[in-house]
CSV table of C-alpha atoms in Angstrom, one decimal:
chain,number,residue,atom,x,y,z
A,1,MET,CA,0.0,0.0,0.0
A,2,ILE,CA,1.3,3.4,-0.9
A,3,THR,CA,0.4,6.4,1.3
A,4,VAL,CA,0.6,10.1,1.2
A,5,THR,CA,2.4,11.5,4.3
A,6,GLY,CA,3.1,15.1,3.3
A,7,VAL,CA,1.7,17.9,1.2
A,8,GLY,CA,3.4,21.1,0.2
A,9,VAL,CA,1.9,24.0,-1.7
A,10,ALA,CA,3.7,26.9,-3.4
A,11,LEU,CA,1.0,29.0,-5.1
A,12,PRO,CA,0.2,32.7,-4.9
A,13,GLY,CA,-1.5,33.2,-1.5
A,14,ALA,CA,-1.5,29.4,-0.7
A,15,ASP,CA,1.0,27.6,1.4
A,16,HIS,CA,-1.0,24.6,2.6
A,17,ALA,CA,-3.5,22.1,1.2
A,18,ALA,CA,-6.7,23.6,2.7
A,19,ALA,CA,-6.0,26.9,0.9
A,20,LEU,CA,-6.4,25.2,-2.5
A,21,ALA,CA,-10.1,25.1,-2.1
A,22,ALA,CA,-10.3,29.0,-2.1
A,23,ALA,CA,-13.1,30.3,-4.3
A,24,ARG,CA,-10.8,33.1,-5.8
A,25,ARG,CA,-7.2,33.1,-6.7
A,26,PRO,CA,-5.4,35.4,-4.2
A,27,GLU,CA,-3.2,38.2,-5.5
A,28,GLY,CA,0.6,38.3,-5.1
A,29,THR,CA,3.4,35.9,-6.0
A,30,VAL,CA,5.5,33.2,-4.2
A,31,GLU,CA,8.7,34.7,-2.9
A,32,PRO,CA,11.3,31.9,-2.9
A,33,ALA,CA,13.8,33.8,-0.8
A,34,ALA,CA,11.1,34.1,2.0
A,35,VAL,CA,10.7,30.4,2.0
A,36,LEU,CA,14.2,29.1,1.4
A,37,GLY,CA,16.4,32.0,2.4
A,38,LYS,CA,18.6,33.8,-0.2
A,39,LYS,CA,21.5,31.5,-0.1
A,40,GLY,CA,21.8,29.2,-3.2
A,41,LEU,CA,19.1,30.8,-5.2
A,42,ARG,CA,21.3,33.0,-7.4
A,43,TYR,CA,21.3,31.9,-11.1
A,44,LYS,CA,18.4,29.4,-10.6
A,45,ASP,CA,15.5,29.9,-12.9
A,46,ARG,CA,12.0,30.6,-11.6
A,47,ALA,CA,10.7,27.0,-12.1
A,48,THR,CA,13.6,25.6,-10.1
A,49,GLN,CA,13.1,28.1,-7.3
A,50,LEU,CA,9.4,27.3,-7.1
A,51,GLY,CA,10.1,23.6,-7.1
A,52,LEU,CA,12.5,24.0,-4.2
A,53,CYS,CA,9.8,25.9,-2.3
A,54,ALA,CA,7.3,23.1,-2.8
A,55,ALA,CA,9.9,20.4,-1.9
A,56,GLN,CA,10.9,22.2,1.3
A,57,ARG,CA,7.3,22.6,2.5
A,58,VAL,CA,6.4,19.0,1.7
A,59,LEU,CA,9.4,17.6,3.5
A,60,ALA,CA,8.7,19.7,6.6
A,61,ASP,CA,5.0,18.7,6.4
A,62,ALA,CA,5.9,15.0,6.3
A,63,GLY,CA,8.2,15.4,9.3
A,64,LEU,CA,11.3,14.7,7.2
A,65,LEU,CA,12.8,18.1,7.6
A,66,ARG,CA,13.6,19.6,11.0
A,67,GLU,CA,15.2,23.0,11.5
A,68,GLY,CA,16.1,22.9,7.8
A,69,THR,CA,17.9,19.6,8.0
A,70,PRO,CA,16.6,16.4,6.3
A,71,VAL,CA,16.0,13.5,8.7
A,72,LEU,CA,15.6,10.7,6.2
A,73,ASP,CA,17.7,8.2,4.3
A,74,GLY,CA,18.5,10.2,1.2
A,75,ALA,CA,19.7,7.1,-0.6
A,76,ARG,CA,16.2,5.6,-0.3
A,77,THR,CA,14.3,8.7,-1.4
A,78,ALA,CA,13.3,9.3,-5.0
A,79,VAL,CA,12.5,12.7,-6.7
A,80,LEU,CA,10.0,13.0,-9.5
A,81,VAL,CA,9.1,16.3,-11.1
A,82,SER,CA,6.2,17.1,-13.4
A,83,SER,CA,6.7,20.2,-15.5
A,84,ASN,CA,5.8,20.8,-19.1
A,85,LEU,CA,7.2,24.3,-19.3
A,86,GLY,CA,9.8,24.3,-16.6
A,87,ASN,CA,13.1,25.9,-17.8
A,88,VAL,CA,11.8,26.8,-21.3
A,89,ASP,CA,12.8,30.4,-20.7
A,90,THR,CA,16.5,29.4,-20.1
A,91,VAL,CA,16.5,27.0,-23.0
A,92,CYS,CA,15.1,29.7,-25.4
A,93,ARG,CA,17.6,32.3,-24.1
A,94,VAL,CA,20.6,29.9,-24.5
A,95,THR,CA,19.4,28.9,-28.0
A,96,ARG,CA,19.0,32.5,-29.0
A,97,THR,CA,22.4,33.4,-27.7
A,98,ILE,CA,24.1,30.5,-29.6
A,99,ALA,CA,22.3,31.6,-32.8
A,100,GLU,CA,23.4,35.2,-32.4
A,101,GLU,CA,26.8,35.0,-30.8
A,102,GLY,CA,27.9,31.4,-31.0
A,103,THR,CA,28.7,29.1,-28.1
A,104,TYR,CA,31.2,31.5,-26.6
A,105,GLY,CA,28.4,33.9,-25.8
A,106,VAL,CA,26.6,31.4,-23.5
A,107,SER,CA,27.0,32.2,-19.8
A,108,PRO,CA,28.5,29.2,-17.8
A,109,MET,CA,25.8,30.0,-15.2
A,110,ASP,CA,23.0,29.3,-17.8
A,111,THR,CA,24.4,26.0,-19.1
A,112,PRO,CA,23.4,23.7,-16.2
A,113,ASN,CA,20.0,25.3,-16.1
A,114,ALA,CA,19.3,24.2,-19.7
A,115,SER,CA,19.1,20.6,-18.6
A,116,SER,CA,15.6,19.1,-18.9
A,117,ASN,CA,16.0,17.5,-15.4
A,118,ILE,CA,17.3,20.6,-13.7
A,119,ILE,CA,14.4,21.0,-11.2
A,120,ALA,CA,14.6,17.4,-10.0
A,121,SER,CA,18.4,17.6,-9.8
A,122,GLU,CA,18.4,20.8,-7.8
A,123,ILE,CA,15.8,19.4,-5.3
A,124,ALA,CA,18.0,16.2,-4.9
A,125,ILE,CA,21.2,18.2,-4.4
A,126,ARG,CA,19.7,20.7,-1.9
A,127,PHE,CA,18.1,18.0,0.3
A,128,GLY,CA,20.5,15.2,-0.2
A,129,LEU,CA,18.1,12.9,-2.0
A,130,LYS,CA,20.1,10.2,-3.8
A,131,GLY,CA,17.4,7.8,-5.0
A,132,PRO,CA,15.9,7.6,-8.5
A,133,ASN,CA,15.5,11.1,-10.1
A,134,LEU,CA,13.5,12.0,-13.1
A,135,THR,CA,11.3,14.6,-14.8
A,136,LEU,CA,8.1,14.0,-16.7
A,137,CYS,CA,6.8,16.2,-19.4
A,138,ASN,CA,3.7,14.5,-20.6
A,139,GLY,CA,1.2,17.3,-21.3
A,140,PRO,CA,-2.0,17.5,-19.2
A,141,THR,CA,-1.6,14.0,-17.6
A,142,SER,CA,2.0,14.7,-16.5
A,143,GLY,CA,1.3,15.3,-12.8
A,144,LEU,CA,-0.8,12.2,-12.3
A,145,ASP,CA,1.7,10.2,-14.4
A,146,ALA,CA,4.4,11.3,-12.0
A,147,VAL,CA,2.4,10.1,-9.0
A,148,ARG,CA,1.9,6.7,-10.8
A,149,TRP,CA,5.7,6.4,-11.5
A,150,ALA,CA,6.4,7.2,-7.9
A,151,THR,CA,4.1,4.4,-6.7
A,152,THR,CA,5.8,2.1,-9.2
A,153,LEU,CA,9.3,2.9,-7.8
A,154,LEU,CA,8.1,2.4,-4.3
A,155,ARG,CA,6.3,-0.9,-5.0
A,156,ALA,CA,9.4,-2.2,-6.8
A,157,GLY,CA,11.5,-1.5,-3.7
A,158,ARG,CA,13.6,1.1,-5.5
A,159,ALA,CA,12.9,3.7,-2.7
A,160,ASP,CA,11.1,4.0,0.7
A,161,HIS,CA,10.0,7.6,0.1
A,162,ALA,CA,9.2,9.6,-3.0
A,163,VAL,CA,9.0,13.4,-3.3
A,164,VAL,CA,6.7,14.3,-6.2
A,165,VAL,CA,6.6,17.9,-7.4
A,166,GLY,CA,4.4,19.5,-10.0
A,167,VAL,CA,5.5,23.1,-10.9
A,168,GLU,CA,5.1,25.6,-13.7
A,169,PRO,CA,6.6,29.2,-13.9
A,170,ASP,CA,4.9,32.2,-15.4
A,171,ASN,CA,7.1,34.4,-17.6
A,172,GLU,CA,7.0,36.1,-21.0
A,173,ILE,CA,8.3,33.0,-23.0
A,174,VAL,CA,5.8,30.7,-21.2
A,175,ARG,CA,2.9,33.0,-21.9
A,176,ARG,CA,3.9,33.2,-25.5
A,177,LEU,CA,3.8,29.4,-25.8
A,178,VAL,CA,0.5,28.8,-24.0
A,179,GLY,CA,-1.3,32.0,-25.0
A,180,GLY,CA,-1.7,33.5,-21.6
A,181,PRO,CA,-0.7,33.5,-17.9
A,182,VAL,CA,0.3,30.3,-16.0
A,183,ALA,CA,-0.3,29.6,-12.3
A,184,ASP,CA,3.4,30.4,-11.4
A,185,GLY,CA,3.7,27.8,-8.6
A,186,GLY,CA,2.9,24.2,-7.8
A,187,ALA,CA,2.6,21.6,-5.2
A,188,ALA,CA,4.4,18.5,-3.8
A,189,LEU,CA,3.6,15.2,-2.2
A,190,VAL,CA,5.6,12.8,-0.1
A,191,LEU,CA,4.6,9.2,-0.9
A,192,GLU,CA,5.8,6.2,1.2
A,193,ARG,CA,5.3,2.5,1.4
A,194,ALA,CA,2.9,1.9,4.3
A,195,GLU,CA,5.5,-0.1,6.3
A,196,ALA,CA,8.1,2.7,5.9
A,197,ALA,CA,5.5,5.3,7.1
A,198,GLU,CA,4.5,3.1,10.0
A,199,ALA,CA,8.2,2.5,11.0
A,200,ARG,CA,8.8,6.2,11.5
A,201,GLY,CA,5.4,6.9,13.0
A,202,ALA,CA,4.3,9.2,10.2
A,203,THR,CA,0.8,10.5,9.9
A,204,VAL,CA,-0.9,9.0,6.9
A,205,ARG,CA,-3.0,11.7,5.1
A,206,ALA,CA,-4.3,9.5,2.2
A,207,VAL,CA,-3.9,6.2,0.5
A,208,VAL,CA,-3.2,6.0,-3.2
A,209,GLY,CA,-5.8,3.9,-5.1
A,210,ALA,CA,-6.0,2.8,-8.7
A,211,HIS,CA,-4.7,4.8,-11.7
A,212,THR,CA,-5.9,4.5,-15.3
A,213,ARG,CA,-4.8,6.0,-18.5
A,214,GLY,CA,-6.6,6.1,-21.8
A,215,PRO,CA,-7.5,8.1,-24.9
A,216,ASP,CA,-10.8,9.6,-23.7
A,217,VAL,CA,-12.4,10.7,-20.4
A,218,ARG,CA,-15.5,8.5,-20.4
A,219,GLY,CA,-13.6,5.3,-21.2
A,220,THR,CA,-10.8,6.0,-18.8
A,221,ILE,CA,-13.2,6.7,-15.9
A,222,ALA,CA,-15.2,3.5,-16.8
A,223,GLU,CA,-12.0,1.5,-16.5
A,224,LEU,CA,-11.2,3.1,-13.1
A,225,ALA,CA,-14.7,2.3,-11.9
A,226,GLU,CA,-14.2,-1.4,-12.5
A,227,VAL,CA,-11.5,-1.5,-9.8
A,228,GLU,CA,-12.8,1.4,-7.6
A,229,PRO,CA,-16.5,0.7,-7.0
A,230,GLU,CA,-16.9,3.0,-4.0
A,231,THR,CA,-18.9,6.2,-4.9
A,232,PRO,CA,-16.5,9.2,-5.0
A,233,ALA,CA,-17.1,12.0,-2.5
A,234,ALA,CA,-15.8,14.6,-5.0
A,235,TRP,CA,-14.1,14.9,-8.4
A,236,PHE,CA,-11.1,17.1,-9.3
A,237,ALA,CA,-11.3,17.4,-13.1
A,238,PRO,CA,-10.9,20.0,-15.8
A,239,ALA,CA,-14.0,21.7,-17.1
A,240,GLY,CA,-13.6,19.9,-20.5
A,241,ALA,CA,-14.2,16.6,-18.7
A,242,ALA,CA,-17.4,17.6,-17.0
A,243,PRO,CA,-19.8,16.1,-19.6
A,244,ALA,CA,-18.3,12.6,-18.8
A,245,LEU,CA,-18.7,12.9,-15.0
A,246,PRO,CA,-21.7,11.4,-13.2
A,247,ALA,CA,-24.5,13.9,-12.7
A,248,GLY,CA,-24.9,15.2,-9.2
A,249,GLN,CA,-21.3,14.6,-8.2
A,250,PRO,CA,-19.4,17.7,-6.8
A,251,GLY,CA,-16.5,18.7,-9.0
A,252,HIS,CA,-13.6,21.0,-8.8
A,253,ASP,CA,-11.9,22.6,-11.8
A,254,LEU,CA,-8.7,24.0,-10.2
A,255,ALA,CA,-7.7,25.8,-13.3
A,256,ALA,CA,-10.8,28.0,-12.8
A,257,THR,CA,-9.2,29.2,-9.5
A,258,TRP,CA,-5.5,29.1,-10.2
A,259,GLY,CA,-5.3,29.5,-14.0
A,260,GLU,CA,-3.3,27.3,-16.4
A,261,LEU,CA,-1.5,24.6,-14.3
A,262,SER,CA,-0.2,22.4,-17.2
A,263,GLY,CA,2.3,19.9,-15.7
A,264,ALA,CA,1.5,20.9,-12.2
A,265,LEU,CA,-2.2,20.1,-12.5
A,266,GLY,CA,-2.2,16.4,-11.3
A,267,VAL,CA,0.0,17.1,-8.3
A,268,VAL,CA,-2.0,20.2,-7.3
A,269,GLN,CA,-5.2,18.1,-7.7
A,270,CYS,CA,-3.7,15.5,-5.3
A,271,ALA,CA,-2.8,18.2,-2.8
A,272,ALA,CA,-6.3,19.7,-2.9
A,273,ALA,CA,-7.9,16.2,-2.6
A,274,VAL,CA,-5.8,15.6,0.5
A,275,GLY,CA,-6.9,18.9,1.9
A,276,ALA,CA,-10.5,17.8,1.4
A,277,LEU,CA,-9.9,14.5,3.2
A,278,ASP,CA,-8.2,16.4,6.0
A,279,ALA,CA,-11.4,18.5,6.2
A,280,GLY,CA,-13.5,15.4,6.6
A,281,ALA,CA,-14.7,14.5,3.1
A,282,ASP,CA,-16.7,11.3,3.3
A,283,GLY,CA,-15.5,9.1,0.6
A,284,PRO,CA,-12.7,8.8,-2.0
A,285,MET,CA,-11.4,11.6,-4.2
A,286,TRP,CA,-11.4,10.9,-7.9
A,287,LEU,CA,-8.9,12.9,-10.0
A,288,VAL,CA,-9.0,13.4,-13.8
A,289,ALA,CA,-6.3,15.1,-15.9
A,290,GLY,CA,-6.7,15.6,-19.6
A,291,THR,CA,-9.7,15.9,-21.8
A,292,ASP,CA,-10.9,14.3,-25.1
A,293,GLY,CA,-8.6,15.6,-27.8
A,294,ASP,CA,-5.6,15.8,-25.6
A,295,ASP,CA,-2.7,13.4,-25.9
A,296,GLY,CA,-4.3,11.2,-23.3
A,297,VAL,CA,-6.4,11.2,-20.1
A,298,ALA,CA,-5.2,10.0,-16.7
A,299,THR,CA,-7.2,9.2,-13.6
A,300,LEU,CA,-6.3,8.5,-10.0
A,301,VAL,CA,-8.1,7.8,-6.7
A,302,LEU,CA,-7.1,9.0,-3.3
A,303,ARG,CA,-8.8,7.5,-0.2
A,304,ARG,CA,-9.0,8.3,3.4
A,305,PRO,CA,-6.7,6.0,5.4
A,306,ALA,CA,-8.4,3.3,7.4
A,307,PRO,CA,-8.8,4.2,11.1
A,308,ALA,CA,-6.3,2.6,13.4
A,309,ALA,CA,-7.5,-0.5,15.1
A,310,ALA,CA,-8.5,-0.1,18.7
A,311,PRO,CA,-6.3,-2.0,21.2
A,312,VAL,CA,-7.8,-5.4,22.2
A,313,PRO,CA,-8.7,-5.4,25.9
A,314,ARG,CA,-6.9,-8.0,27.9
């Protein structure tokens, strides 16, 4: 069994899971230096800084970071990042410089940031996480895909803990690519095998249920329902998926509140769903990322953990 033991949020005006249910997007921006301190942020792009904010908050929330120091086996901790836009501003800037000035014009400070895995790498370096490390860039399903791959690594015994981060920056180049503003932030989860969480006395916030992936919303949800028969308490799904959802079921389109989330969507959905479970939601949370016409649709279920068994009287 794979459990969620930590949630971290780094979105404008929201620094915890409960805030994701806000009716209106708050004003302002996330200030990485206020979260992380100024040391080590110079030359890092916006996406990396936001990813580090979400990672620090989730590790602290899971009880794996105390007074700024990780208290976990870094060799047994994986990092998975979902970001479709990520460091595209750095990549475009480096490409333009090479076209105009040649390779000698590229700053040595920019070169490492052009790596497609830079966010996950910097999270691993900052917090000493030496397990499997990868970035997913899968379109709308990317965030839920990252959660699925994290559960796969944990079930395979490749790690005891997995830090899953979904993050997107908002800048001129990103807006030009997507045609408008992006959420400029993200969220993170700590996933653990149940026995690892129990061994360290962690608080289990949710249990990861089934995951499905397919070409259309209706068929992918139907496949999920075959293995998850319990009626969902709420759905987290994009507006374009609404026609395929059961009538009368409460739904949440997080993009309506936070704007374009892209690769951060699935992880932010998970964080919001955990917030709903924390608040007492009665039943599982069903998450849908992607709509008909996208490159795919992914679904995932998060359930409330079973109550601890009462001690047997002697």
